[in-house]
Amino acid sequence: MIAAVLLSLAIPCLVPAAAIPAGGEPGGAAHPAPDARPAPDAESVRALVTSIAPAVEEIRGLRFKKPVAVEMADDAAARGHFEERMRAEWPESRIEIEQEAYIDLGLLPARTGLKACVLDALEEQAAGYYDPGRDAFFVLGDMPRSIASFIVAHELTHALDDQYFDIDGMLEKTGGDDGRAGGVAAVVEGSGTLVMTIYIVQEIGSGRLTSDAAREYQESEVGQAKRLKATPQIVQRLLVGPYVLGMYFLLKGNLAALPRVAAPKGDLERAFRDPPVSWEQVLHPEKYWNEEARDLPRPVAIPDLSSTLGEGWALQGEGGFGEMVLAILTDPGAEALDPTSFQDPQRWTNAGAAGWGGDRWQLYRRGDDTVTVLATLWDSDRDAREFRAALPRSTGRAIRRRRDAVVLVTGEAGDRARALAREALRAVGRVAGSLRARRS
């Protein structure tokens, strides 16, 4: 899962959109110019860590239990770290399954390599990373000096949170559930982004960070994020969502309420102890923070339907998407969203994806042919109708709805698509019906 791979990375393209005040807003005309100052060396980074650590402690409301090791890494070492984490948390076989499901559903263009897209964006964007397994903060040797203090603040927050909450342990407790892993990623990266943003605002207010430094960053290759923005929306949102939406979630949906002195310690404590369990809770913070409105995912189960497809077909894998991904399917203008912008996080979803209750997808294969089944449950029959109406129609797809359940079949199912959709819908309905009966 991508969330496990990305935890504790620093993706600096978010810095200007998150923190630069009037006079330095992103979005104006940019004139590319390289950072003329040399990248920081190990000695200067360690000095920076020593000087920034007290500010991070004050903003986060926690004290370091032990010093944080700081090491330098080149692009090859960083890529090796990313690939090692992929092998452990997101192996090649799983990547291929997710890639084929995304292609079947139209979330990735045909013959697009999912792993290559992720690595390409990370090579441009990752300026540093915290490795929970080694309790060390790694700075990339080519990190622009103009963002060095931002990245140090972000990564020191990860180190501090890890000392108190065990980031890898949090991820392990998700049990491989995609929604829960996304919730953990949103809390971890949201914390790093929130503390970093408060730090930047304080530095600007004190005069230690000038608009020239901000402009220098914005005009750099990293700041313009051309390679990131050239990737498909599914990749952009999975990479950037934990940062943008994570801070939005921790601020309870009110970015205008950004603290100027310290992060809300009690809220962060609660979120780390009991992370959100779905992208729906992250996108709609009231469904987590408001006990009366709290909305938990509904279980969606699909049996192995290989026999319905016929001889030679076999189930390859399955998983969950959540509201954030389904919102791409239901938005014909999805490509217009700039995920690096904090201006309107509600643009990450839409009426067709709102009211999400739960989902499950499966990928089947026979030779080079694939079929993807997506089963969904919704908060109401109306929400289900809106989702079905928002799904794009295309040849070979079968869409079925019954009450609050909608099933989509796509890929090479041929004349078996409708039968497959009926079987999946029947199975989902049985589980949903039994749960309704228990509640009544």
Short mmCIF file of N, CA and C in Angstrom, two decimals, residues 225-368:
data_model
loop_
_atom_site.label_atom_id
_atom_site.label_comp_id
_atom_site.label_asym_id
_atom_site.label_seq_id
_atom_site.Cartn_x
_atom_site.Cartn_y
_atom_site.Cartn_z
N ALA A 225 7.23 21.47 -9.10
CA ALA A 225 6.65 20.11 -9.04
C ALA A 225 6.12 19.64 -10.39
N LYS A 226 6.85 19.89 -11.45
CA LYS A 226 6.36 19.52 -12.78
C LYS A 226 6.21 18.01 -12.95
N ARG A 227 7.16 17.24 -12.43
CA ARG A 227 7.09 15.79 -12.59
C ARG A 227 5.95 15.20 -11.77
N LEU A 228 5.77 15.72 -10.57
CA LEU A 228 4.65 15.26 -9.74
C LEU A 228 3.32 15.53 -10.45
N LYS A 229 3.15 16.75 -10.95
CA LYS A 229 1.89 17.14 -11.56
C LYS A 229 1.66 16.48 -12.92
N ALA A 230 2.70 15.85 -13.47
CA ALA A 230 2.53 15.12 -14.74
C ALA A 230 2.04 13.69 -14.51
N THR A 231 2.03 13.23 -13.26
CA THR A 231 1.56 11.87 -12.98
C THR A 231 0.04 11.86 -12.95
N PRO A 232 -0.59 10.69 -13.12
CA PRO A 232 -2.06 10.60 -13.05
C PRO A 232 -2.58 11.06 -11.69
N GLN A 233 -3.84 11.51 -11.67
CA GLN A 233 -4.44 12.02 -10.44
C GLN A 233 -4.40 11.00 -9.30
N ILE A 234 -4.58 9.72 -9.60
CA ILE A 234 -4.57 8.72 -8.54
C ILE A 234 -3.23 8.73 -7.81
N VAL A 235 -2.14 8.92 -8.56
CA VAL A 235 -0.80 8.95 -7.94
C VAL A 235 -0.62 10.25 -7.16
N GLN A 236 -1.01 11.36 -7.77
CA GLN A 236 -0.87 12.65 -7.08
C GLN A 236 -1.63 12.65 -5.76
N ARG A 237 -2.86 12.17 -5.79
CA ARG A 237 -3.68 12.24 -4.58
C ARG A 237 -3.19 11.28 -3.50
N LEU A 238 -2.75 10.09 -3.89
CA LEU A 238 -2.25 9.15 -2.89
C LEU A 238 -0.93 9.63 -2.29
N LEU A 239 -0.12 10.33 -3.09
CA LEU A 239 1.14 10.87 -2.58
C LEU A 239 0.92 12.08 -1.69
N VAL A 240 0.08 12.99 -2.13
CA VAL A 240 -0.04 14.29 -1.48
C VAL A 240 -1.16 14.33 -0.43
N GLY A 241 -2.18 13.49 -0.60
CA GLY A 241 -3.33 13.52 0.28
C GLY A 241 -3.02 13.51 1.77
N PRO A 242 -2.13 12.61 2.24
CA PRO A 242 -1.86 12.60 3.68
C PRO A 242 -1.34 13.93 4.22
N TYR A 243 -0.62 14.69 3.41
CA TYR A 243 -0.07 15.97 3.85
C TYR A 243 -1.14 17.05 3.86
N VAL A 244 -1.79 17.26 2.70
CA VAL A 244 -2.80 18.31 2.58
C VAL A 244 -4.01 18.00 3.46
N LEU A 245 -4.60 16.82 3.26
CA LEU A 245 -5.81 16.48 3.99
C LEU A 245 -5.52 16.16 5.45
N GLY A 246 -4.30 15.70 5.74
CA GLY A 246 -3.95 15.40 7.12
C GLY A 246 -3.98 16.65 7.99
N MET A 247 -3.38 17.75 7.51
CA MET A 247 -3.41 18.98 8.28
C MET A 247 -4.84 19.52 8.38
N TYR A 248 -5.59 19.42 7.28
CA TYR A 248 -6.99 19.84 7.26
C TYR A 248 -7.79 19.07 8.31
N PHE A 249 -7.54 17.77 8.40
CA PHE A 249 -8.23 16.93 9.38
C PHE A 249 -7.88 17.34 10.81
N LEU A 250 -6.59 17.54 11.09
CA LEU A 250 -6.16 17.87 12.44
C LEU A 250 -6.67 19.24 12.88
N LEU A 251 -6.93 20.13 11.91
CA LEU A 251 -7.51 21.44 12.23
C LEU A 251 -9.03 21.40 12.16
N LYS A 252 -9.60 20.19 12.13
CA LYS A 252 -11.04 19.97 12.16
C LYS A 252 -11.76 20.66 11.00
N GLY A 253 -11.07 20.72 9.85
CA GLY A 253 -11.69 21.27 8.66
C GLY A 253 -11.64 22.77 8.55
N ASN A 254 -10.92 23.44 9.41
CA ASN A 254 -10.86 24.90 9.40
C ASN A 254 -9.41 25.36 9.27
N LEU A 255 -8.92 25.49 8.05
CA LEU A 255 -7.53 25.91 7.84
C LEU A 255 -7.30 27.34 8.31
N ALA A 256 -8.37 28.15 8.33
CA ALA A 256 -8.22 29.54 8.79
C ALA A 256 -7.90 29.60 10.28
N ALA A 257 -8.13 28.50 10.98
CA ALA A 257 -7.87 28.46 12.42
C ALA A 257 -6.44 27.99 12.72
N LEU A 258 -5.54 28.08 11.74
CA LEU A 258 -4.16 27.65 11.95
C LEU A 258 -3.57 28.35 13.17
N PRO A 259 -3.11 27.59 14.18
CA PRO A 259 -2.52 28.22 15.37
C PRO A 259 -1.23 28.96 15.00
N ARG A 260 -0.94 30.01 15.72
CA ARG A 260 0.29 30.77 15.49
C ARG A 260 1.38 30.44 16.51
N VAL A 261 1.01 29.75 17.58
CA VAL A 261 1.97 29.49 18.65
C VAL A 261 2.28 28.01 18.78
N ALA A 262 1.24 27.18 18.89
CA ALA A 262 1.45 25.75 19.13
C ALA A 262 0.34 24.93 18.50
N ALA A 263 0.67 23.70 18.12
CA ALA A 263 -0.33 22.77 17.59
C ALA A 263 -1.26 22.34 18.71
N PRO A 264 -2.50 21.97 18.40
CA PRO A 264 -3.44 21.53 19.44
C PRO A 264 -3.04 20.17 20.00
N LYS A 265 -2.29 20.17 21.09
CA LYS A 265 -1.69 18.95 21.63
C LYS A 265 -2.72 17.88 21.95
N GLY A 266 -3.82 18.27 22.59
CA GLY A 266 -4.83 17.29 22.96
C GLY A 266 -5.45 16.61 21.76
N ASP A 267 -5.73 17.39 20.70
CA ASP A 267 -6.31 16.81 19.49
C ASP A 267 -5.33 15.86 18.82
N LEU A 268 -4.05 16.24 18.77
CA LEU A 268 -3.06 15.35 18.17
C LEU A 268 -2.89 14.08 18.98
N GLU A 269 -2.93 14.20 20.30
CA GLU A 269 -2.83 13.02 21.17
C GLU A 269 -3.96 12.05 20.86
N ARG A 270 -5.17 12.58 20.74
CA ARG A 270 -6.32 11.72 20.44
C ARG A 270 -6.16 11.07 19.07
N ALA A 271 -5.75 11.85 18.08
CA ALA A 271 -5.63 11.32 16.72
C ALA A 271 -4.56 10.25 16.62
N PHE A 272 -3.45 10.41 17.34
CA PHE A 272 -2.41 9.38 17.31
C PHE A 272 -2.84 8.13 18.07
N ARG A 273 -3.56 8.30 19.17
CA ARG A 273 -4.01 7.14 19.94
C ARG A 273 -5.14 6.39 19.25
N ASP A 274 -5.97 7.14 18.52
CA ASP A 274 -7.16 6.56 17.89
C ASP A 274 -7.31 7.18 16.49
N PRO A 275 -6.49 6.76 15.52
CA PRO A 275 -6.48 7.41 14.21
C PRO A 275 -7.81 7.24 13.46
N PRO A 276 -8.09 8.13 12.51
CA PRO A 276 -9.26 7.94 11.66
C PRO A 276 -9.14 6.62 10.91
N VAL A 277 -10.28 6.02 10.58
CA VAL A 277 -10.28 4.68 10.00
C VAL A 277 -10.66 4.68 8.52
N SER A 278 -10.84 5.86 7.94
CA SER A 278 -11.21 5.92 6.53
C SER A 278 -10.85 7.29 5.97
N TRP A 279 -10.74 7.36 4.64
CA TRP A 279 -10.54 8.66 3.99
C TRP A 279 -11.77 9.53 4.18
N GLU A 280 -12.95 8.92 4.36
CA GLU A 280 -14.15 9.71 4.60
C GLU A 280 -13.99 10.55 5.87
N GLN A 281 -13.48 9.96 6.94
CA GLN A 281 -13.29 10.72 8.17
C GLN A 281 -12.25 11.81 8.01
N VAL A 282 -11.25 11.58 7.17
CA VAL A 282 -10.23 12.61 6.93
C VAL A 282 -10.82 13.76 6.10
N LEU A 283 -11.59 13.43 5.06
CA LEU A 283 -12.20 14.44 4.20
C LEU A 283 -13.32 15.21 4.90
N HIS A 284 -14.00 14.54 5.82
CA HIS A 284 -15.10 15.16 6.56
C HIS A 284 -14.77 15.05 8.05
N PRO A 285 -13.93 15.94 8.58
CA PRO A 285 -13.43 15.79 9.96
C PRO A 285 -14.52 15.65 11.01
N GLU A 286 -15.70 16.24 10.75
CA GLU A 286 -16.78 16.12 11.74
C GLU A 286 -17.21 14.68 11.94
N LYS A 287 -16.96 13.81 10.95
CA LYS A 287 -17.34 12.41 11.07
C LYS A 287 -16.37 11.63 11.95
N TYR A 288 -15.33 12.31 12.41
CA TYR A 288 -14.40 11.74 13.39
C TYR A 288 -14.50 12.48 14.73
N TRP A 289 -14.42 13.83 14.68
CA TRP A 289 -14.32 14.61 15.91
C TRP A 289 -15.65 14.75 16.64
N ASN A 290 -16.75 14.77 15.90
CA ASN A 290 -18.07 14.92 16.52
C ASN A 290 -18.64 13.53 16.84
N GLU A 291 -18.74 13.21 18.11
CA GLU A 291 -19.18 11.87 18.51
C GLU A 291 -20.56 11.54 17.96
N GLU A 292 -21.45 12.53 17.90
CA GLU A 292 -22.81 12.28 17.41
C GLU A 292 -22.83 12.02 15.90
N ALA A 293 -21.87 12.60 15.18
CA ALA A 293 -21.83 12.44 13.72
C ALA A 293 -20.81 11.41 13.27
N ARG A 294 -20.13 10.75 14.23
CA ARG A 294 -19.04 9.83 13.87
C ARG A 294 -19.56 8.72 12.98
N ASP A 295 -18.84 8.51 11.88
CA ASP A 295 -19.30 7.59 10.84
C ASP A 295 -18.21 6.55 10.57
N LEU A 296 -18.48 5.31 10.93
CA LEU A 296 -17.51 4.23 10.73
C LEU A 296 -17.82 3.47 9.44
N PRO A 297 -16.80 2.91 8.79
CA PRO A 297 -17.02 2.17 7.55
C PRO A 297 -17.90 0.94 7.78
N ARG A 298 -18.66 0.58 6.76
CA ARG A 298 -19.47 -0.64 6.78
C ARG A 298 -18.69 -1.75 6.07
N PRO A 299 -18.68 -2.95 6.60
CA PRO A 299 -17.94 -4.04 5.95
C PRO A 299 -18.57 -4.42 4.61
N VAL A 300 -17.73 -4.60 3.60
CA VAL A 300 -18.17 -5.04 2.28
C VAL A 300 -17.41 -6.31 1.95
N ALA A 301 -18.13 -7.38 1.67
CA ALA A 301 -17.50 -8.67 1.38
C ALA A 301 -17.98 -9.19 0.03
N ILE A 302 -17.03 -9.66 -0.78
CA ILE A 302 -17.35 -10.29 -2.06
C ILE A 302 -16.72 -11.67 -2.07
N PRO A 303 -17.45 -12.72 -2.37
CA PRO A 303 -16.84 -14.05 -2.46
C PRO A 303 -16.00 -14.16 -3.73
N ASP A 304 -15.26 -15.24 -3.84
CA ASP A 304 -14.50 -15.52 -5.06
C ASP A 304 -15.49 -15.87 -6.18
N LEU A 305 -15.53 -15.03 -7.21
CA LEU A 305 -16.49 -15.19 -8.30
C LEU A 305 -15.85 -15.75 -9.57
N SER A 306 -14.71 -16.40 -9.41
CA SER A 306 -14.00 -16.94 -10.58
C SER A 306 -14.90 -17.87 -11.40
N SER A 307 -15.69 -18.70 -10.74
CA SER A 307 -16.53 -19.66 -11.45
C SER A 307 -17.58 -18.96 -12.31
N THR A 308 -18.02 -17.79 -11.89
CA THR A 308 -18.99 -17.04 -12.69
C THR A 308 -18.35 -16.54 -13.98
N LEU A 309 -17.07 -16.18 -13.91
CA LEU A 309 -16.36 -15.73 -15.11
C LEU A 309 -16.07 -16.89 -16.06
N GLY A 310 -15.82 -18.06 -15.51
CA GLY A 310 -15.58 -19.22 -16.37
C GLY A 310 -14.20 -19.82 -16.20
N GLU A 311 -13.95 -20.83 -17.00
CA GLU A 311 -12.69 -21.59 -16.91
C GLU A 311 -11.48 -20.71 -17.16
N GLY A 312 -10.46 -20.91 -16.34
CA GLY A 312 -9.19 -20.20 -16.52
C GLY A 312 -9.06 -18.92 -15.73
N TRP A 313 -10.18 -18.40 -15.21
CA TRP A 313 -10.13 -17.16 -14.45
C TRP A 313 -9.79 -17.45 -12.98
N ALA A 314 -9.01 -16.55 -12.37
CA ALA A 314 -8.63 -16.72 -10.97
C ALA A 314 -8.55 -15.36 -10.29
N LEU A 315 -8.97 -15.33 -9.02
CA LEU A 315 -8.89 -14.12 -8.22
C LEU A 315 -7.43 -13.85 -7.88
N GLN A 316 -6.95 -12.63 -8.18
CA GLN A 316 -5.55 -12.27 -7.95
C GLN A 316 -5.34 -11.47 -6.67
N GLY A 317 -6.30 -10.62 -6.34
CA GLY A 317 -6.13 -9.79 -5.14
C GLY A 317 -7.32 -8.88 -4.96
N GLU A 318 -7.36 -8.23 -3.81
CA GLU A 318 -8.47 -7.33 -3.49
C GLU A 318 -8.01 -6.27 -2.52
N GLY A 319 -8.86 -5.25 -2.33
CA GLY A 319 -8.51 -4.16 -1.43
C GLY A 319 -9.66 -3.17 -1.33
N GLY A 320 -9.35 -2.00 -0.78
CA GLY A 320 -10.35 -0.95 -0.63
C GLY A 320 -9.84 0.35 -1.19
N PHE A 321 -10.75 1.24 -1.58
CA PHE A 321 -10.39 2.55 -2.12
C PHE A 321 -10.68 3.68 -1.15
N GLY A 322 -11.92 3.80 -0.73
CA GLY A 322 -12.32 4.92 0.10
C GLY A 322 -12.80 6.10 -0.73
N GLU A 323 -13.35 7.08 -0.05
CA GLU A 323 -13.99 8.22 -0.73
C GLU A 323 -13.00 9.01 -1.57
N MET A 324 -11.75 9.16 -1.11
CA MET A 324 -10.81 9.99 -1.85
C MET A 324 -10.56 9.46 -3.25
N VAL A 325 -10.44 8.14 -3.40
CA VAL A 325 -10.20 7.55 -4.72
C VAL A 325 -11.48 7.50 -5.54
N LEU A 326 -12.60 7.12 -4.92
CA LEU A 326 -13.85 7.06 -5.65
C LEU A 326 -14.23 8.43 -6.20
N ALA A 327 -13.79 9.50 -5.53
CA ALA A 327 -14.10 10.85 -6.01
C ALA A 327 -13.44 11.14 -7.36
N ILE A 328 -12.37 10.44 -7.69
CA ILE A 328 -11.76 10.61 -9.02
C ILE A 328 -12.66 9.98 -10.07
N LEU A 329 -13.22 8.81 -9.75
CA LEU A 329 -14.11 8.12 -10.69
C LEU A 329 -15.36 8.93 -10.99
N THR A 330 -15.84 9.68 -10.01
CA THR A 330 -17.13 10.37 -10.16
C THR A 330 -16.99 11.84 -10.54
N ASP A 331 -15.77 12.28 -10.86
CA ASP A 331 -15.56 13.69 -11.21
C ASP A 331 -14.96 13.79 -12.60
N PRO A 332 -15.75 14.20 -13.60
CA PRO A 332 -15.21 14.33 -14.96
C PRO A 332 -14.12 15.39 -15.07
N GLY A 333 -14.06 16.30 -14.09
CA GLY A 333 -13.02 17.33 -14.11
C GLY A 333 -11.90 17.06 -13.13
N ALA A 334 -11.71 15.79 -12.77
CA ALA A 334 -10.72 15.43 -11.73
C ALA A 334 -9.32 15.91 -12.06
N GLU A 335 -8.95 15.89 -13.34
CA GLU A 335 -7.59 16.26 -13.71
C GLU A 335 -7.29 17.73 -13.45
N ALA A 336 -8.33 18.54 -13.24
CA ALA A 336 -8.11 19.98 -13.01
C ALA A 336 -7.65 20.28 -11.58
N LEU A 337 -7.79 19.30 -10.67
CA LEU A 337 -7.40 19.54 -9.29
C LEU A 337 -5.89 19.58 -9.15
N ASP A 338 -5.39 20.58 -8.44
CA ASP A 338 -3.97 20.64 -8.07
C ASP A 338 -3.87 20.15 -6.63
N PRO A 339 -3.47 18.91 -6.41
CA PRO A 339 -3.45 18.37 -5.05
C PRO A 339 -2.50 19.09 -4.11
N THR A 340 -1.53 19.86 -4.65
CA THR A 340 -0.58 20.54 -3.78
C THR A 340 -1.16 21.82 -3.19
N SER A 341 -2.37 22.21 -3.60
CA SER A 341 -2.97 23.45 -3.10
C SER A 341 -3.83 23.17 -1.87
N PHE A 342 -3.69 24.03 -0.87
CA PHE A 342 -4.50 23.91 0.34
C PHE A 342 -5.75 24.80 0.27
N GLN A 343 -5.96 25.46 -0.86
CA GLN A 343 -6.99 26.49 -0.91
C GLN A 343 -8.40 25.94 -0.67
N ASP A 344 -8.72 24.76 -1.16
CA ASP A 344 -10.06 24.22 -0.99
C ASP A 344 -10.01 22.70 -0.92
N PRO A 345 -9.69 22.14 0.26
CA PRO A 345 -9.60 20.68 0.38
C PRO A 345 -10.89 19.96 0.03
N GLN A 346 -12.05 20.64 0.09
CA GLN A 346 -13.30 19.97 -0.24
C GLN A 346 -13.40 19.64 -1.73
N ARG A 347 -12.51 20.20 -2.55
CA ARG A 347 -12.50 19.84 -3.96
C ARG A 347 -11.99 18.41 -4.18
N TRP A 348 -11.45 17.81 -3.12
CA TRP A 348 -10.97 16.44 -3.22
C TRP A 348 -12.12 15.44 -3.27
N THR A 349 -13.34 15.88 -3.04
CA THR A 349 -14.48 14.99 -3.12
C THR A 349 -15.61 15.69 -3.85
N ASN A 350 -16.75 15.00 -4.01
CA ASN A 350 -17.86 15.55 -4.78
C ASN A 350 -19.13 14.79 -4.38
N ALA A 351 -20.26 15.25 -4.92
CA ALA A 351 -21.56 14.67 -4.54
C ALA A 351 -21.64 13.19 -4.88
N GLY A 352 -20.99 12.78 -5.96
CA GLY A 352 -21.05 11.37 -6.36
C GLY A 352 -20.33 10.44 -5.40
N ALA A 353 -19.34 10.96 -4.69
CA ALA A 353 -18.55 10.12 -3.77
C ALA A 353 -18.93 10.34 -2.30
N ALA A 354 -19.63 11.45 -2.01
CA ALA A 354 -20.03 11.72 -0.63
C ALA A 354 -21.12 10.74 -0.19
N GLY A 355 -21.17 10.48 1.10
CA GLY A 355 -22.11 9.49 1.60
C GLY A 355 -21.57 8.08 1.49
N TRP A 356 -20.25 7.96 1.28
CA TRP A 356 -19.58 6.65 1.19
C TRP A 356 -19.80 5.86 2.48
N GLY A 357 -20.08 4.58 2.31
CA GLY A 357 -20.25 3.72 3.48
C GLY A 357 -19.17 2.66 3.59
N GLY A 358 -18.70 2.16 2.46
CA GLY A 358 -17.66 1.14 2.43
C GLY A 358 -17.48 0.65 1.02
N ASP A 359 -16.35 0.01 0.73
CA ASP A 359 -16.15 -0.55 -0.61
C ASP A 359 -15.13 -1.69 -0.58
N ARG A 360 -15.15 -2.47 -1.63
CA ARG A 360 -14.20 -3.57 -1.81
C ARG A 360 -14.03 -3.78 -3.31
N TRP A 361 -12.78 -3.92 -3.74
CA TRP A 361 -12.54 -4.25 -5.14
C TRP A 361 -11.79 -5.57 -5.24
N GLN A 362 -11.99 -6.26 -6.35
CA GLN A 362 -11.28 -7.51 -6.64
C GLN A 362 -10.75 -7.46 -8.07
N LEU A 363 -9.59 -8.07 -8.27
CA LEU A 363 -9.01 -8.21 -9.61
C LEU A 363 -8.93 -9.69 -9.97
N TYR A 364 -9.49 -10.04 -11.13
CA TYR A 364 -9.42 -11.40 -11.67
C TYR A 364 -8.55 -11.39 -12.92
N ARG A 365 -7.88 -12.54 -13.17
CA ARG A 365 -7.01 -12.63 -14.35
C ARG A 365 -7.18 -13.98 -15.04
N ARG A 366 -7.10 -13.94 -16.37
CA ARG A 366 -6.96 -15.14 -17.20
C ARG A 366 -6.00 -14.78 -18.31
N GLY A 367 -4.76 -15.30 -18.20
CA GLY A 367 -3.74 -14.92 -19.16
C GLY A 367 -3.45 -13.43 -19.06
N ASP A 368 -3.56 -12.72 -20.18
CA ASP A 368 -3.33 -11.28 -20.18
C ASP A 368 -4.60 -10.48 -19.91
#
